[in-house]
mmCIF file of C-alpha atoms in Angstrom:
data_model
loop_
_atom_site.group_PDB
_atom_site.id
_atom_site.type_symbol
_atom_site.label_atom_id
_atom_site.label_comp_id
_atom_site.label_asym_id
_atom_site.label_seq_id
_atom_site.Cartn_x
_atom_site.Cartn_y
_atom_site.Cartn_z
ATOM 1 C CA MET A 1 111.981 118.270 107.314
ATOM 2 C CA GLN A 2 109.905 115.544 108.944
ATOM 3 C CA GLN A 3 111.752 113.564 111.593
ATOM 4 C CA LEU A 4 110.944 109.999 112.527
ATOM 5 C CA THR A 5 110.549 109.531 116.258
ATOM 6 C CA ARG A 6 109.442 106.684 118.502
ATOM 7 C CA ARG A 7 106.192 108.597 119.021
ATOM 8 C CA HIS A 8 104.889 107.974 115.510
ATOM 9 C CA VAL A 9 101.777 105.867 115.464
ATOM 10 C CA MET A 10 101.858 102.113 115.004
ATOM 11 C CA ALA A 11 99.235 102.121 112.275
ATOM 12 C CA THR A 12 96.576 104.509 111.086
ATOM 13 C CA LEU A 13 93.335 102.816 110.163
ATOM 14 C CA SER A 14 89.800 104.140 109.935
ATOM 15 C CA SER A 15 87.608 103.698 112.972
ATOM 16 C CA THR A 16 85.541 101.078 111.135
ATOM 17 C CA THR A 17 88.444 98.650 110.902
ATOM 18 C CA VAL A 18 90.361 96.610 113.419
ATOM 19 C CA LEU A 19 93.558 98.168 114.778
ATOM 20 C CA LEU A 20 96.290 95.572 114.418
ATOM 21 C CA CYS A 21 98.819 95.372 117.222
ATOM 22 C CA PRO A 22 102.400 94.111 116.667
ATOM 23 C CA ALA A 23 101.597 90.677 118.115
ATOM 24 C CA VAL A 24 98.753 90.222 115.630
ATOM 25 C CA LEU A 25 100.936 91.387 112.750
ATOM 26 C CA ASN A 26 103.670 88.957 113.697
ATOM 27 C CA ALA A 27 101.048 86.220 113.690
ATOM 28 C CA GLN A 28 100.240 87.226 110.106
ATOM 29 C CA THR A 29 103.426 85.711 108.762
ATOM 30 C CA ASP A 30 101.127 82.861 107.704
ATOM 31 C CA LEU A 31 99.759 84.599 104.625
ATOM 32 C CA SER A 32 96.939 82.087 104.234
ATOM 33 C CA ILE A 33 95.045 83.510 107.219
ATOM 34 C CA ASN A 34 91.765 85.372 106.851
ATOM 35 C CA TRP A 35 92.459 89.085 106.276
ATOM 36 C CA GLU A 36 88.745 89.929 106.375
ATOM 37 C CA GLY A 37 88.165 93.460 107.632
ATOM 38 C CA VAL A 38 91.627 94.686 106.629
ATOM 39 C CA PRO A 39 91.288 97.698 104.306
ATOM 40 C CA ASP A 40 92.785 97.348 100.823
ATOM 41 C CA ASP A 41 93.193 101.079 100.219
ATOM 42 C CA ARG A 42 96.038 101.682 102.709
ATOM 43 C CA PRO A 43 98.970 99.680 104.051
ATOM 44 C CA ILE A 44 98.960 97.846 107.366
ATOM 45 C CA GLY A 45 101.744 96.665 109.624
ATOM 46 C CA GLU A 46 104.181 99.539 109.436
ATOM 47 C CA ASP A 47 106.245 100.452 112.466
ATOM 48 C CA ARG A 48 105.647 104.161 111.784
ATOM 49 C CA LEU A 49 103.357 106.176 109.510
ATOM 50 C CA ILE A 50 104.525 109.649 108.493
ATOM 51 C CA ASN A 51 102.161 111.988 106.657
ATOM 52 C CA VAL A 52 103.751 114.616 104.412
ATOM 53 C CA ALA A 53 102.370 117.206 102.015
ATOM 54 C CA ALA A 54 102.093 116.589 98.277
ATOM 55 C CA GLY A 55 105.255 117.090 96.257
ATOM 56 C CA PRO A 56 108.888 116.653 97.244
ATOM 57 C CA ALA A 57 109.455 115.491 100.812
ATOM 58 C CA GLU A 58 112.404 115.018 103.127
ATOM 59 C CA VAL A 59 112.137 112.616 106.077
ATOM 60 C CA ASP A 60 114.765 111.872 108.713
ATOM 61 C CA VAL A 61 114.584 108.095 109.379
ATOM 62 C CA THR A 62 117.694 107.821 111.540
ATOM 63 C CA ASP A 63 115.785 106.105 114.386
ATOM 64 C CA LEU A 64 114.525 103.258 112.173
ATOM 65 C CA GLN A 65 115.963 99.979 113.522
ATOM 66 C CA PRO A 66 116.923 96.894 111.428
ATOM 67 C CA GLY A 67 113.771 94.988 110.508
ATOM 68 C CA GLU A 68 111.517 98.044 110.960
ATOM 69 C CA VAL A 69 109.525 99.740 108.219
ATOM 70 C CA ALA A 70 108.355 103.347 108.070
ATOM 71 C CA VAL A 71 105.631 104.339 105.634
ATOM 72 C CA ILE A 72 105.451 107.830 104.201
ATOM 73 C CA ALA A 73 101.986 108.884 103.004
ATOM 74 C CA ARG A 74 101.608 111.826 100.645
ATOM 75 C CA PRO A 75 98.666 112.994 98.538
ATOM 76 C CA THR A 76 98.987 112.660 94.783
ATOM 77 C CA GLU A 77 96.975 113.474 91.692
ATOM 78 C CA ASP A 78 98.406 110.479 89.806
ATOM 79 C CA PRO A 79 95.421 108.297 88.753
ATOM 80 C CA GLU A 80 97.584 105.198 89.308
ATOM 81 C CA TYR A 81 96.815 105.714 93.013
ATOM 82 C CA SER A 82 93.012 105.796 92.662
ATOM 83 C CA ASN A 83 92.658 102.530 94.644
ATOM 84 C CA THR A 84 94.589 104.007 97.585
ATOM 85 C CA GLY A 85 92.494 107.147 97.919
ATOM 86 C CA MET A 86 94.907 109.233 95.830
ATOM 87 C CA VAL A 87 97.650 108.710 98.419
ATOM 88 C CA GLN A 88 101.114 107.455 97.507
ATOM 89 C CA TYR A 89 102.460 105.181 100.227
ATOM 90 C CA VAL A 90 106.245 104.761 100.197
ATOM 91 C CA ALA A 91 107.976 102.306 102.516
ATOM 92 C CA ILE A 92 111.540 102.544 103.733
ATOM 93 C CA HIS A 93 112.581 99.176 105.111
ATOM 94 C CA HIS A 94 115.722 99.110 107.252
ATOM 95 C CA ARG A 95 116.907 95.644 106.327
ATOM 96 C CA THR A 96 118.294 93.030 108.672
ATOM 97 C CA GLU A 97 121.717 91.490 107.963
ATOM 98 C CA ALA A 98 120.030 88.473 106.320
ATOM 99 C CA GLN A 99 117.908 90.759 104.121
ATOM 100 C CA ILE A 100 120.982 92.781 103.146
ATOM 101 C CA ALA A 101 122.706 89.551 102.052
ATOM 102 C CA PHE A 102 119.593 88.440 100.138
ATOM 103 C CA GLY A 103 119.379 91.866 98.499
ATOM 104 C CA ALA A 104 123.046 91.777 97.482
ATOM 105 C CA ALA A 105 122.298 88.681 95.425
ATOM 106 C CA ASN A 106 118.809 89.658 94.193
ATOM 107 C CA ASP A 107 118.227 93.445 94.098
ATOM 108 C CA ARG A 108 117.407 94.942 90.716
ATOM 109 C CA GLU A 109 120.359 96.900 89.442
ATOM 110 C CA GLY A 110 120.024 100.623 90.022
ATOM 111 C CA THR A 111 117.066 100.473 92.424
ATOM 112 C CA VAL A 112 118.796 100.349 95.815
ATOM 113 C CA GLN A 113 121.015 103.273 96.823
ATOM 114 C CA ASP A 114 122.165 101.742 100.119
ATOM 115 C CA PRO A 115 121.925 97.977 100.731
ATOM 116 C CA ALA A 116 120.748 98.533 104.324
ATOM 117 C CA TYR A 117 117.607 100.385 103.154
ATOM 118 C CA PHE A 118 114.965 99.301 100.663
ATOM 119 C CA VAL A 119 112.620 102.026 99.389
ATOM 120 C CA VAL A 120 109.482 100.965 97.523
ATOM 121 C CA ASN A 121 105.988 102.108 96.542
ATOM 122 C CA LEU A 122 103.340 100.150 98.441
ATOM 123 C CA LEU A 123 101.125 99.713 95.385
ATOM 124 C CA CYS A 124 100.352 96.222 94.118
ATOM 125 C CA SER A 125 101.461 95.667 90.540
ATOM 126 C CA HIS A 126 98.293 93.626 89.864
ATOM 127 C CA ARG A 127 95.410 96.029 90.470
ATOM 128 C CA GLY A 128 96.925 98.947 92.360
ATOM 129 C CA LYS A 129 95.683 97.980 95.826
ATOM 130 C CA ALA A 130 97.705 98.841 98.909
ATOM 131 C CA ILE A 131 100.563 96.625 100.048
ATOM 132 C CA GLY A 132 100.730 95.607 103.704
ATOM 133 C CA LEU A 133 103.738 94.623 105.785
ATOM 134 C CA THR A 134 103.593 91.006 106.927
ATOM 135 C CA GLY A 135 106.299 90.783 109.571
ATOM 136 C CA ASN A 136 107.793 87.871 107.595
ATOM 137 C CA ALA A 137 111.492 88.526 106.837
ATOM 138 C CA GLU A 138 111.449 86.412 103.642
ATOM 139 C CA ALA A 139 108.185 87.870 102.298
ATOM 140 C CA PRO A 140 107.718 91.240 103.995
ATOM 141 C CA PHE A 141 105.197 92.691 101.512
ATOM 142 C CA ALA A 142 101.710 91.406 100.597
ATOM 143 C CA CYS A 143 98.732 92.888 98.817
ATOM 144 C CA THR A 144 95.946 93.714 101.256
ATOM 145 C CA ASP A 145 93.429 92.326 98.724
ATOM 146 C CA ARG A 146 93.613 88.654 99.688
ATOM 147 C CA GLY A 147 90.895 87.459 97.300
ATOM 148 C CA SER A 148 91.394 84.230 95.370
ATOM 149 C CA ARG A 149 92.446 86.054 92.183
ATOM 150 C CA HIS A 150 94.732 88.509 93.956
ATOM 151 C CA SER A 151 96.832 87.659 97.056
ATOM 152 C CA SER A 152 100.183 88.906 95.751
ATOM 153 C CA VAL A 153 103.201 88.367 98.016
ATOM 154 C CA TYR A 154 106.608 90.024 97.487
ATOM 155 C CA ASP A 155 110.076 89.200 98.823
ATOM 156 C CA ALA A 156 112.540 91.643 100.431
ATOM 157 C CA THR A 157 113.557 92.951 96.983
ATOM 158 C CA GLY A 158 109.968 93.712 95.964
ATOM 159 C CA PHE A 159 109.786 90.703 93.633
ATOM 160 C CA GLY A 160 106.424 88.928 93.413
ATOM 161 C CA VAL A 161 106.843 85.364 94.699
ATOM 162 C CA SER A 162 103.177 84.303 94.617
ATOM 163 C CA GLY A 163 99.683 85.455 93.738
ATOM 164 C CA ALA A 164 98.543 87.545 90.801
ATOM 165 C CA SER A 165 101.803 89.545 90.744
ATOM 166 C CA GLU A 166 104.141 86.563 90.702
ATOM 167 C CA ASP A 167 107.322 87.396 88.739
ATOM 168 C CA GLU A 168 106.547 91.144 88.807
ATOM 169 C CA TYR A 169 108.256 93.827 90.878
ATOM 170 C CA LEU A 170 106.834 96.532 93.099
ATOM 171 C CA SER A 171 107.632 99.973 91.673
ATOM 172 C CA ILE A 172 110.411 102.131 93.080
ATOM 173 C CA PRO A 173 109.729 105.860 93.666
ATOM 174 C CA GLU A 174 112.133 108.585 92.641
ATOM 175 C CA TYR A 175 114.222 109.109 95.746
ATOM 176 C CA THR A 176 117.608 109.987 97.175
ATOM 177 C CA LEU A 177 118.941 108.456 100.357
ATOM 178 C CA GLN A 178 121.598 110.321 102.316
ATOM 179 C CA VAL A 179 123.337 108.092 104.869
ATOM 180 C CA SER A 180 126.034 109.417 107.190
ATOM 181 C CA ASP A 181 127.483 108.230 110.498
ATOM 182 C CA THR A 182 124.835 110.221 112.382
ATOM 183 C CA GLN A 183 121.807 110.591 110.113
ATOM 184 C CA VAL A 184 119.698 108.853 107.470
ATOM 185 C CA VAL A 185 117.503 111.134 105.343
ATOM 186 C CA LEU A 186 115.084 109.986 102.647
ATOM 187 C CA GLN A 187 114.257 112.570 99.970
ATOM 188 C CA LEU A 188 111.278 111.854 97.737
ATOM 189 C CA ALA A 189 111.088 113.691 94.395
#
């Protein structure tokens, strides 16, 4: 089983792109900024990136703090992920109290197993580009393709609030979340 630790990297980007530090990501809460140079084939802005093998995976995310997001990357042969280099990126977002309250009123029935954790595929519903994490509590997910005909932005329930994916939801992977007093484990099918 993979275990999330504070040593996981802040973001994994190719050497030809700019490495975004937390201060820069927090500045990106204004989604109208220029995202030039940000890759659209992988997410940005995660607090931790965890690489796992293809197939079922089990990840201990106990150390994830409210407001933080871990991204699990696993290879896939599903052609739906052709724009992300045949990698499925799954986010687990440990929600803040405000996001839990928002989710209680707005989550899609049957998609959230524990209101404190939101699990979602980071694949834009418009053209299958990667979704980045914005640092904005009200709109934490945004497509990394910020072109004029794209620029999808999603709220804390994965609902498209603007851009090409407005009124559409991000997809939810098959998963099981086991939460106890001492441990939180995400199992991906």
